[in-house]
Amino acid sequence: MNPKVCKTLEYAKVKQELKPYLLTQDGLEIVEQLKPSSDFLAVQTQLLETKDGVDILRLKGDLPLSKLFSIKAQLKRLEIQANLSAKELAAICRLLRCSGEIKSFFAKLKQEEVKLSQLYDLVDGLETLPEISKHLLVAIELDGYVTDEASGLLKSLRRQIATTESQIREQLAQLTKGKDAKYLSDAVVTIRNDRYVIPVKSEYRTYFGGIVHDQSSSGQTLFVEPRAMVELNNRLKQQQVAEKEEINRILAAFSEQLAPYTKQLALDAQILARLDFVNAKAKYAKQLNATQPLLSENNEIHLRKAWHPLLEAKKAVKNDILLGKDYQAIVITGPNTGGKTITLKTLGLVQLMGQSGLFIPAGEESTLAVFKEIFADIGDEQSIEQSLSTFSSHMTNIVEILNNADEHSLVLFDELGAGTDPQEGAALAIAILDDLGAKGSYVVATTHYPELKAYGYQRPKTINASMEFDSQTLHPTYHLLLGIPGRSNAFDISYRLGLDQQIVANARQLISKDSQELDEMIADLVKKRQDAKEEQIMFKHYLTQAQQLHEELENNYHKFLNERESMLEKARKQANEITEQTRQKADELISELRKLKLESAANIKENELSDVKGRLNALEQPLNLQKNKVLKKAKKQQSFQPNDDVLVKTYGQRGVLLKKNGAHSWEVQIGILKMKIDEDDLEKIQVNESKTTRAHTSVKSARSSHVSPNLDLRGKRYEEALTEVDRYLDAALLAGYQSVTIVHGKGTGALRQGITNFLQQHRSVKRFEFAPPNAGGNGATVVYFK
C-alpha cells in the first residue's frame, strides 16, 4: 500500500489511538510498523485474531499481560556468551513468568470450551522453561535484586555482613553518644569510600587516630575512620567483595543456563507482543464500538451506518456506502460544506483499517473489499517551493494515479477538475472517470460541477449521489443520498432568507423545465428504490433466520428419531434377555416334570408341556416392534393429577397433590406443610386404599424417614445450597428433630452469611449458633427448632 494515501487519510492517527492500550515495548513496535495488507488471507487471519481478542475481552476481561521491555539486547549478549546483569535477567524472568500466566489462562479457556479460531495455535508456540523460570523467580526479584535464596553461600555472607555492620554501628554509637561526642561536628555516622566514618572537628583530627577519608567544603570537619574501626571496616569490605563475587557467579550460572534458549525466548517475546497487539485492537474496538467486517472476494463494499473513526461516535453522522456490486463508480455532486469530503475520507480510512486487521466503525455485517492499492487526491496540495498552483499539484497527483491504477484499485477524488475553468474542468473530470472506468478501477469522486449530474445515467456501472440538505433549517444533514444528483438549493435558501417570492419564481422560469422535472423524477425513483432496498434487506434477514430455524428443527427431529429408535432397541433387547431367562427356567421346570412323569408315571401329557413352552416363547418381542401398549398403559396409570394421593419417597410421608408448579414438579400438602417436590420423588398411591388406612398412618420416625441430623453443603453452589437448606429444615421438622447441624465450611464466608440470613427469617427456627470448636467451629451452624 502506498504511504501517500496513509498520510492523506490520516492513518497514523488511528495507530496513535491504539498505543495507550499496549503494555509491551515490542507491541509498540508492531503498531509502529502496522500498515494495510493487500493479501486477502492475511487480512482475514488478522481480523479473526482481533475477533478472538474481542471475545476474550467480553468473556474474561484483559489478557494477563504485564509491562515488558524488549529483551533483544539481552539475547544478543547471550548469543556471544556474555553474562547478563541482574536487571537484564529480571527482564527475562518477567517474560517467562508472563508466558506461564498466558499458557495457564488459555488452558482454562480450553477447559471451558471457549471457541477461538487463531490464538490457541499462537499460544501453543510459547515455551515457559519451567525449571529455569522457577529458579529465576526465587533468586532474582523483578527489580533486579538478587535474593538471599539465590544460594546458601550468599545467604551466609549477607548474614555475616549484617553482623559486622551491627558491630560497627554499636562501636560508632558509643563514640557519638559518649564522652567523646564533644570532639565531633555532629553526632552522626556516615559513609565515605564505602567505609563507616564519623565527622570530627578539624582541631581534634588526631584524637581518634585512624584514617581521614574526606573533609567538608569549609575544612572545619574531617570524616575520620577511627583506628578501632579499621579492622571491622576491612572485614566488612572483604565480606562485601565476597558477596559481589557470589552474585556474579549466580548471574553467570543463570546466563549459561539461558544461552541455549535464545531463539525460543525471542519467539516468546514475539508471541507476547502479538497478544499485546491483539488485546490493544480489542480494547480499541470496544472503545470505538467497532464491529468485525466481512470480506468480499469480489471487491464489493457495503458499509452500514459507517462513521469517521476520529470523530465522536455519538455526534458523527452515519452513512450507508455501497460500491462494487451494482456499480463501480460513485459521483457525489452538490455544493461545498455538505460533508462530501468527510464521506470520502470515511470510506478510505475505514477500508485501510479493515485491511490492517482492525474492526471498523460501522454497523454489523458491513462488508469490505481487499484492494491491492488505494489512491486518494484530497485537499489542497499547493506547493510554494515547486511553484505549483492548486490545479497543477492536483493534476500531478492524478497523473500518477492514472499511471498506477488497475482493476484492483480504489480511487478517491475530492473536487475532481477543480481549480481551473469550470467548463474545461468538468470535461477533464469526465475524461478521467472514463479512463478509470475502462481500467475497471473502483472510484468515488466528489465535484460541484453540474455537468456531472447526468454522468451516472450515461455511463454503465456508475451512480450519482449527493449530500442531503435541509431546506427548512438551511443546514446540511451530512447524510449521503445514493442515486440522487446534488442540487444547489439556491431557490429554497433565497426564499427562506427573505427574497421576494416573485423574484424566486422568475428565476425558476429562467432554468430548463426539463431539468426541474428530471430532478423531481430522479428523487422520487431513488426514494422508491431505497425503500425497496430496505425491504429486500429485511426480507433477506427474515429468510436467513427461517432457514436457520428450519435446519435446526430438521437436525433436532432426526436426532430425536435416532435417540428414540436407540432407546426402543435397548428396551427390546432387555425384554428379550428377560424372556430368555424365563425360557431357561421354563425348560428346567419342564425337564423336571418329564423326569417326574417317568419316575411316577403321572398322568401328564406331552402336548400339554409343549403348549406351555409355546406360550412362553410367545412372550418374546420382535426387535422391529414399534409400540408397547403395556408400557403406555402403565405410564398412563402413573400420571399425576391434582388431589391424587402420593408418597414422598425422600421423607417417607403421604401427601396430596395441590397443583403443578413446573414441567416436572408439584406443590404437595404434607400435613400442615406445603412443599415443592420433583415428580421423580413422588409415587402415586392407588385410589382403592381405604380412607381408614390413610387416616391411621402415623408420621414415621427420624430413623425410618432416613433424614440425617447433619446437612453437608460443602462444595455446593450458593443458590443450590439455600434451596437444599429449605427442604432439609422441612424434612427435619417432619422427622421430629429438636436440633440439626448444617455444615457449610469456612471458605469466603458468603455461603455462611447467606445461611445466617435465611435462618433469621425462618418461622420454625428458635435460635442458631456456630458449632463448638471441636465440631467445626464457624464452619458449621447448629439450628434449634421451636
PDB file of C-alpha atoms in Angstrom, residues 4 10 16-17 73 94-95 102 243 257 315 323 385 419 460 474 484 529 540 558 649 661 692 718 721:
ATOM      1  CA  LYS A   4       0.972   8.699   0.449  1.00  0.00           C
ATOM      2  CA  GLU A  10      -4.551  10.352   8.483  1.00  0.00           C
ATOM      3  CA  GLN A  16      -1.866   6.575  17.677  1.00  0.00           C
ATOM      4  CA  GLU A  17      -5.270   5.653  19.165  1.00  0.00           C
ATOM      5  CA  ALA A  73      19.884  -6.680  23.583  1.00  0.00           C
ATOM      6  CA  ARG A  94       9.291 -11.227  33.727  1.00  0.00           C
ATOM      7  CA  LEU A  95       8.965 -12.570  30.187  1.00  0.00           C
ATOM      8  CA  ILE A 102      -0.673 -16.736  29.443  1.00  0.00           C
ATOM      9  CA  GLU A 243      29.128 -11.142  48.286  1.00  0.00           C
ATOM     10  CA  GLN A 257      21.502 -21.865  31.525  1.00  0.00           C
ATOM     11  CA  LYS A 315     -22.119  13.032  17.315  1.00  0.00           C
ATOM     12  CA  LEU A 323     -19.731   0.133  -4.101  1.00  0.00           C
ATOM     13  CA  GLU A 385       8.700  25.549  -3.394  1.00  0.00           C
ATOM     14  CA  GLY A 419      -9.037  24.918  -9.790  1.00  0.00           C
ATOM     15  CA  PRO A 460     -22.550   1.868 -17.098  1.00  0.00           C
ATOM     16  CA  LEU A 474     -30.803  25.830   5.783  1.00  0.00           C
ATOM     17  CA  ILE A 484     -29.817  11.488  -6.294  1.00  0.00           C
ATOM     18  CA  ARG A 529     -35.524   2.294  -4.806  1.00  0.00           C
ATOM     19  CA  LYS A 540     -33.351 -11.434   3.429  1.00  0.00           C
ATOM     20  CA  HIS A 558     -33.543 -36.540  13.083  1.00  0.00           C
ATOM     21  CA  LYS A 649     -40.129 -41.092  48.806  1.00  0.00           C
ATOM     22  CA  ASN A 661     -45.528 -25.813  39.550  1.00  0.00           C
ATOM     23  CA  THR A 692     -59.403 -45.503  57.223  1.00  0.00           C
ATOM     24  CA  TYR A 718     -24.932 -20.648  46.666  1.00  0.00           C
ATOM     25  CA  ALA A 721     -27.300 -24.734  48.924  1.00  0.00           C
TER      26      ALA A 721
END
